[in-house]
GROMACS .gro file of C-alpha atoms in nm:
model
  225
    1LYS     CA    1  -0.504  -0.968  -0.529
    2PHE     CA    2  -0.262  -1.033  -0.813
    3GLY     CA    3  -0.374  -0.756  -1.043
    4GLY     CA    4  -0.240  -0.402  -1.052
    5GLY     CA    5  -0.041  -0.297  -0.747
    6ILE     CA    6   0.062  -0.633  -0.602
    7ASP     CA    7   0.374  -0.471  -0.454
    8TRP     CA    8   0.153  -0.331  -0.178
    9GLU     CA    9   0.085  -0.690  -0.066
   10LEU     CA   10   0.405  -0.865  -0.174
   11VAL     CA   11   0.647  -0.624  -0.006
   12PRO     CA   12   0.490  -0.669   0.342
   13LEU     CA   13   0.501  -1.046   0.290
   14ILE     CA   14   0.875  -1.021   0.220
   15PHE     CA   15   0.927  -0.825   0.541
   16GLY     CA   16   0.714  -1.080   0.727
   17ALA     CA   17   0.934  -1.360   0.596
   18GLY     CA   18   1.234  -1.186   0.754
   19GLY     CA   19   1.364  -1.052   0.423
   20LYS     CA   20   1.399  -0.716   0.253
   21PRO     CA   21   1.280  -0.616  -0.094
   22TRP     CA   22   1.581  -0.386  -0.148
   23ASP     CA   23   1.869  -0.225   0.038
   24GLU     CA   24   1.902   0.141   0.138
   25ASN     CA   25   2.022   0.232  -0.212
   26GLY     CA   26   1.738   0.054  -0.388
   27ALA     CA   27   1.942  -0.248  -0.499
   28PRO     CA   28   1.719  -0.557  -0.523
   29MET     CA   29   1.712  -0.813  -0.245
   30MET     CA   30   1.366  -0.959  -0.307
   31ASN     CA   31   1.499  -1.264  -0.493
   32ASP     CA   32   1.682  -1.422  -0.200
   33ALA     CA   33   1.540  -1.730  -0.026
   34LYS     CA   34   1.317  -1.526   0.205
   35GLY     CA   35   1.172  -1.322  -0.079
   36VAL     CA   36   1.101  -1.633  -0.283
   37ALA     CA   37   0.934  -1.791   0.021
   38ALA     CA   38   0.712  -1.484   0.057
   39LEU     CA   39   0.581  -1.510  -0.298
   40GLN     CA   40   0.541  -1.887  -0.265
   41TYR     CA   41   0.329  -1.830   0.045
   42ALA     CA   42   0.097  -1.606  -0.155
   43LEU     CA   43   0.081  -1.858  -0.439
   44ASP     CA   44  -0.008  -2.134  -0.194
   45LEU     CA   45  -0.288  -1.924  -0.047
   46ALA     CA   46  -0.444  -1.914  -0.393
   47ASN     CA   47  -0.357  -2.252  -0.544
   48VAL     CA   48  -0.319  -2.489  -0.247
   49HIS     CA   49  -0.531  -2.353   0.035
   50LYS     CA   50  -0.788  -2.198  -0.202
   51VAL     CA   51  -0.854  -1.896   0.021
   52MET     CA   52  -0.847  -1.650  -0.268
   53PRO     CA   53  -1.142  -1.626  -0.508
   54PRO     CA   54  -1.126  -1.767  -0.863
   55GLY     CA   55  -0.987  -1.523  -1.117
   56VAL     CA   56  -0.769  -1.343  -0.862
   57ALA     CA   57  -0.485  -1.332  -1.116
   58ASN     CA   58  -0.678  -1.061  -1.299
   59PHE     CA   59  -0.801  -0.866  -0.999
   60ALA     CA   60  -0.736  -0.495  -1.002
   61TYR     CA   61  -0.824  -0.260  -0.718
   62GLY     CA   62  -1.189  -0.225  -0.819
   63GLU     CA   63  -1.250  -0.600  -0.839
   64THR     CA   64  -1.099  -0.653  -0.494
   65ASP     CA   65  -1.307  -0.372  -0.351
   66ASP     CA   66  -1.627  -0.509  -0.506
   67ALA     CA   67  -1.551  -0.859  -0.378
   68VAL     CA   68  -1.519  -0.732  -0.020
   69LYS     CA   69  -1.829  -0.514  -0.044
   70SER     CA   70  -2.036  -0.806  -0.175
   71GLY     CA   71  -1.913  -1.048   0.091
   72LYS     CA   72  -1.727  -1.271  -0.156
   73LEU     CA   73  -1.393  -1.179   0.000
   74GLY     CA   74  -1.330  -1.150   0.372
   75MET     CA   75  -1.053  -0.893   0.359
   76GLY     CA   76  -0.834  -0.691   0.129
   77ALA     CA   77  -0.533  -0.462   0.151
   78PHE     CA   78  -0.676  -0.110   0.149
   79GLY     CA   79  -0.640   0.208   0.350
   80SER     CA   80  -0.839   0.431   0.580
   81TRP     CA   81  -1.035   0.580   0.291
   82GLN     CA   82  -1.248   0.266   0.302
   83ILE     CA   83  -1.404   0.378   0.632
   84ALA     CA   84  -1.611   0.652   0.469
   85ASN     CA   85  -1.647   0.462   0.139
   86TYR     CA   86  -1.801   0.157   0.302
   87ARG     CA   87  -2.024   0.368   0.524
   88ALA     CA   88  -2.154   0.546   0.213
   89ALA     CA   89  -2.202   0.210   0.040
   90GLN     CA   90  -2.404   0.090   0.344
   91VAL     CA   91  -2.226  -0.245   0.355
   92PRO     CA   92  -2.417  -0.501   0.568
   93PHE     CA   93  -2.125  -0.570   0.800
   94GLU     CA   94  -1.906  -0.391   1.050
   95LEU     CA   95  -1.579  -0.279   0.896
   96GLY     CA   96  -1.264  -0.360   1.087
   97ILE     CA   97  -0.907  -0.258   1.008
   98GLY     CA   98  -0.607  -0.452   1.130
   99ALA     CA   99  -0.234  -0.390   1.109
  100TRP     CA  100  -0.031  -0.616   0.881
  101PRO     CA  101   0.043  -0.935   1.081
  102ALA     CA  102   0.387  -1.063   1.175
  103GLY     CA  103   0.552  -1.352   0.994
  104PRO     CA  104   0.652  -1.691   1.138
  105ASP     CA  105   0.958  -1.557   1.321
  106GLY     CA  106   0.789  -1.237   1.438
  107SER     CA  107   0.926  -1.023   1.155
  108ARG     CA  108   0.691  -0.750   1.049
  109GLY     CA  109   0.687  -0.475   0.795
  110THR     CA  110   0.462  -0.270   0.575
  111TRP     CA  111   0.519   0.039   0.368
  112ALA     CA  112   0.378   0.378   0.287
  113GLY     CA  113   0.365   0.584  -0.026
  114THR     CA  114   0.411   0.960  -0.040
  115GLY     CA  115   0.201   1.211  -0.229
  116PHE     CA  116   0.349   1.538  -0.349
  117TYR     CA  117   0.218   1.885  -0.406
  118VAL     CA  118   0.416   2.043  -0.688
  119VAL     CA  119   0.444   2.403  -0.802
  120MET     CA  120   0.562   2.405  -1.161
  121ASN     CA  121   0.846   2.642  -1.248
  122THR     CA  122   0.636   2.763  -1.542
  123SER     CA  123   0.351   2.873  -1.316
  124PRO     CA  124   0.262   3.243  -1.352
  125TYR     CA  125   0.160   3.247  -0.981
  126PRO     CA  126   0.424   3.050  -0.788
  127GLU     CA  127   0.405   3.259  -0.470
  128GLU     CA  128   0.026   3.231  -0.454
  129ALA     CA  129   0.047   2.856  -0.519
  130VAL     CA  130   0.294   2.807  -0.235
  131LYS     CA  131   0.072   3.004   0.004
  132LEU     CA  132  -0.226   2.789  -0.095
  133LEU     CA  133  -0.033   2.469  -0.034
  134GLN     CA  134   0.087   2.595   0.302
  135TRP     CA  135  -0.276   2.661   0.395
  136ILE     CA  136  -0.384   2.315   0.278
  137VAL     CA  137  -0.121   2.132   0.486
  138SER     CA  138  -0.152   2.354   0.792
  139LYS     CA  139  -0.221   2.169   1.117
  140ASP     CA  140  -0.585   2.278   1.146
  141ASN     CA  141  -0.668   2.195   0.786
  142ALA     CA  142  -0.485   1.862   0.794
  143LYS     CA  143  -0.688   1.763   1.100
  144ARG     CA  144  -1.016   1.884   0.950
  145TRP     CA  145  -0.945   1.695   0.627
  146ALA     CA  146  -0.868   1.374   0.814
  147MET     CA  147  -1.173   1.399   1.038
  148GLU     CA  148  -1.419   1.479   0.760
  149LEU     CA  149  -1.290   1.201   0.534
  150ASP     CA  150  -1.200   0.952   0.810
  151HIS     CA  151  -0.843   0.929   0.683
  152GLU     CA  152  -0.561   0.820   0.910
  153PRO     CA  153  -0.373   1.113   1.068
  154ILE     CA  154  -0.076   1.247   0.876
  155ASP     CA  155   0.099   1.409   1.173
  156SER     CA  156   0.128   1.373   1.551
  157PHE     CA  157  -0.085   1.686   1.608
  158THR     CA  158  -0.380   1.524   1.429
  159ALA     CA  159  -0.318   1.180   1.577
  160ALA     CA  160  -0.342   1.324   1.930
  161ASP     CA  161  -0.701   1.434   1.875
  162GLU     CA  162  -0.963   1.235   2.066
  163TYR     CA  163  -1.140   1.156   1.738
  164PHE     CA  164  -0.855   0.929   1.628
  165GLN     CA  165  -0.854   0.724   1.947
  166LYS     CA  166  -1.139   0.516   1.805
  167PRO     CA  167  -1.055   0.144   1.768
  168ILE     CA  168  -1.082   0.156   1.389
  169PHE     CA  169  -0.784   0.395   1.371
  170GLN     CA  170  -0.558   0.202   1.604
  171ALA     CA  171  -0.412  -0.021   1.331
  172PHE     CA  172  -0.247   0.283   1.174
  173ALA     CA  173  -0.084   0.391   1.499
  174GLU     CA  174   0.028   0.033   1.560
  175SER     CA  175   0.189   0.018   1.215
  176VAL     CA  176   0.408   0.326   1.248
  177PRO     CA  177   0.709   0.147   1.407
  178PHE     CA  178   0.737  -0.107   1.125
  179THR     CA  179   0.639   0.109   0.828
  180ASN     CA  180   0.895   0.154   0.550
  181ASN     CA  181   0.922   0.404   0.269
  182GLN     CA  182   0.921   0.326  -0.098
  183PRO     CA  183   1.271   0.294  -0.246
  184PRO     CA  184   1.469   0.593  -0.381
  185VAL     CA  185   1.432   0.475  -0.740
  186PRO     CA  186   1.299   0.729  -0.996
  187ARG     CA  187   1.181   0.453  -1.230
  188TYR     CA  188   1.012   0.250  -0.957
  189ASN     CA  189   0.690   0.224  -1.161
  190SER     CA  190   0.865  -0.023  -1.390
  191VAL     CA  191   0.951  -0.237  -1.086
  192SER     CA  192   0.591  -0.224  -0.965
  193ARG     CA  193   0.475  -0.334  -1.310
  194ALA     CA  194   0.729  -0.619  -1.306
  195MET     CA  195   0.589  -0.736  -0.973
  196ASP     CA  196   0.237  -0.737  -1.118
  197GLU     CA  197   0.330  -0.923  -1.435
  198ASN     CA  198   0.563  -1.184  -1.288
  199ALA     CA  199   0.352  -1.260  -0.982
  200GLN     CA  200   0.057  -1.317  -1.215
  201LYS     CA  201   0.267  -1.552  -1.429
  202ALA     CA  202   0.373  -1.745  -1.120
  203LEU     CA  203   0.013  -1.772  -1.003
  204LEU     CA  204  -0.087  -1.912  -1.342
  205GLY     CA  205   0.196  -2.166  -1.333
  206GLU     CA  206   0.393  -2.006  -1.613
  207MET     CA  207   0.703  -1.966  -1.394
  208THR     CA  208   0.818  -2.060  -1.046
  209ALA     CA  209   0.827  -1.821  -0.752
  210GLU     CA  210   1.206  -1.810  -0.782
  211GLN     CA  211   1.194  -1.727  -1.152
  212ALA     CA  212   0.938  -1.455  -1.087
  213MET     CA  213   1.144  -1.290  -0.814
  214ASN     CA  214   1.458  -1.306  -1.027
  215ALA     CA  215   1.273  -1.132  -1.309
  216ILE     CA  216   1.157  -0.860  -1.069
  217ALA     CA  217   1.511  -0.816  -0.936
  218ASP     CA  218   1.643  -0.786  -1.292
  219GLU     CA  219   1.395  -0.506  -1.362
  220MET     CA  220   1.497  -0.322  -1.045
  221THR     CA  221   1.864  -0.351  -1.140
  222LYS     CA  222   1.780  -0.187  -1.473
  223ALA     CA  223   1.578   0.084  -1.297
  224ILE     CA  224   1.869   0.195  -1.078
  225SER     CA  225   2.141   0.167  -1.344
   0.00000   0.00000   0.00000
């Protein structure tokens, strides 16, 4: 998809091309030759090989999800939450989940986001809030949460359970060695938005892949300055 959140697809393509989206300090690297090739590959999938549905430039998460559920799209970049969602939707096909594939030279990479529980310093019950959060993320509750919702395990204790040895969970275990974290950039949302906007412009022929990646790199330079 080329709607909201394209960084979740574009960043793994950059890794697969043998490149890096940024260095360890968050400085942009996505506009080198490998990064440009990654975006061009995605553009060619849509405009040359025609393997993406019409209107993909405007797709947001919901449109991609609906296209897969209806059989108009063969696959999408989602997460383990789709296991229970698609079961509840009674989709007429067997859901499979695969790890992000390697690029031409064997390079491989994907990335993970992190959610945070926060206790505000203005809370009248900070100690009680901390105790509640400790209960929520305890080993037994983390495992129960993952099993009931069919989410991928968040720790080795949960992953070791027999329940998560099912084939549909194996892609997540396979991905651990080549999973990367989001960059240490407080204003990263502006970079994500720049990826959305400039990739869409490139898809529509309003700029080249190189121009789009340069624009994204410029936004990241601003974000870390």
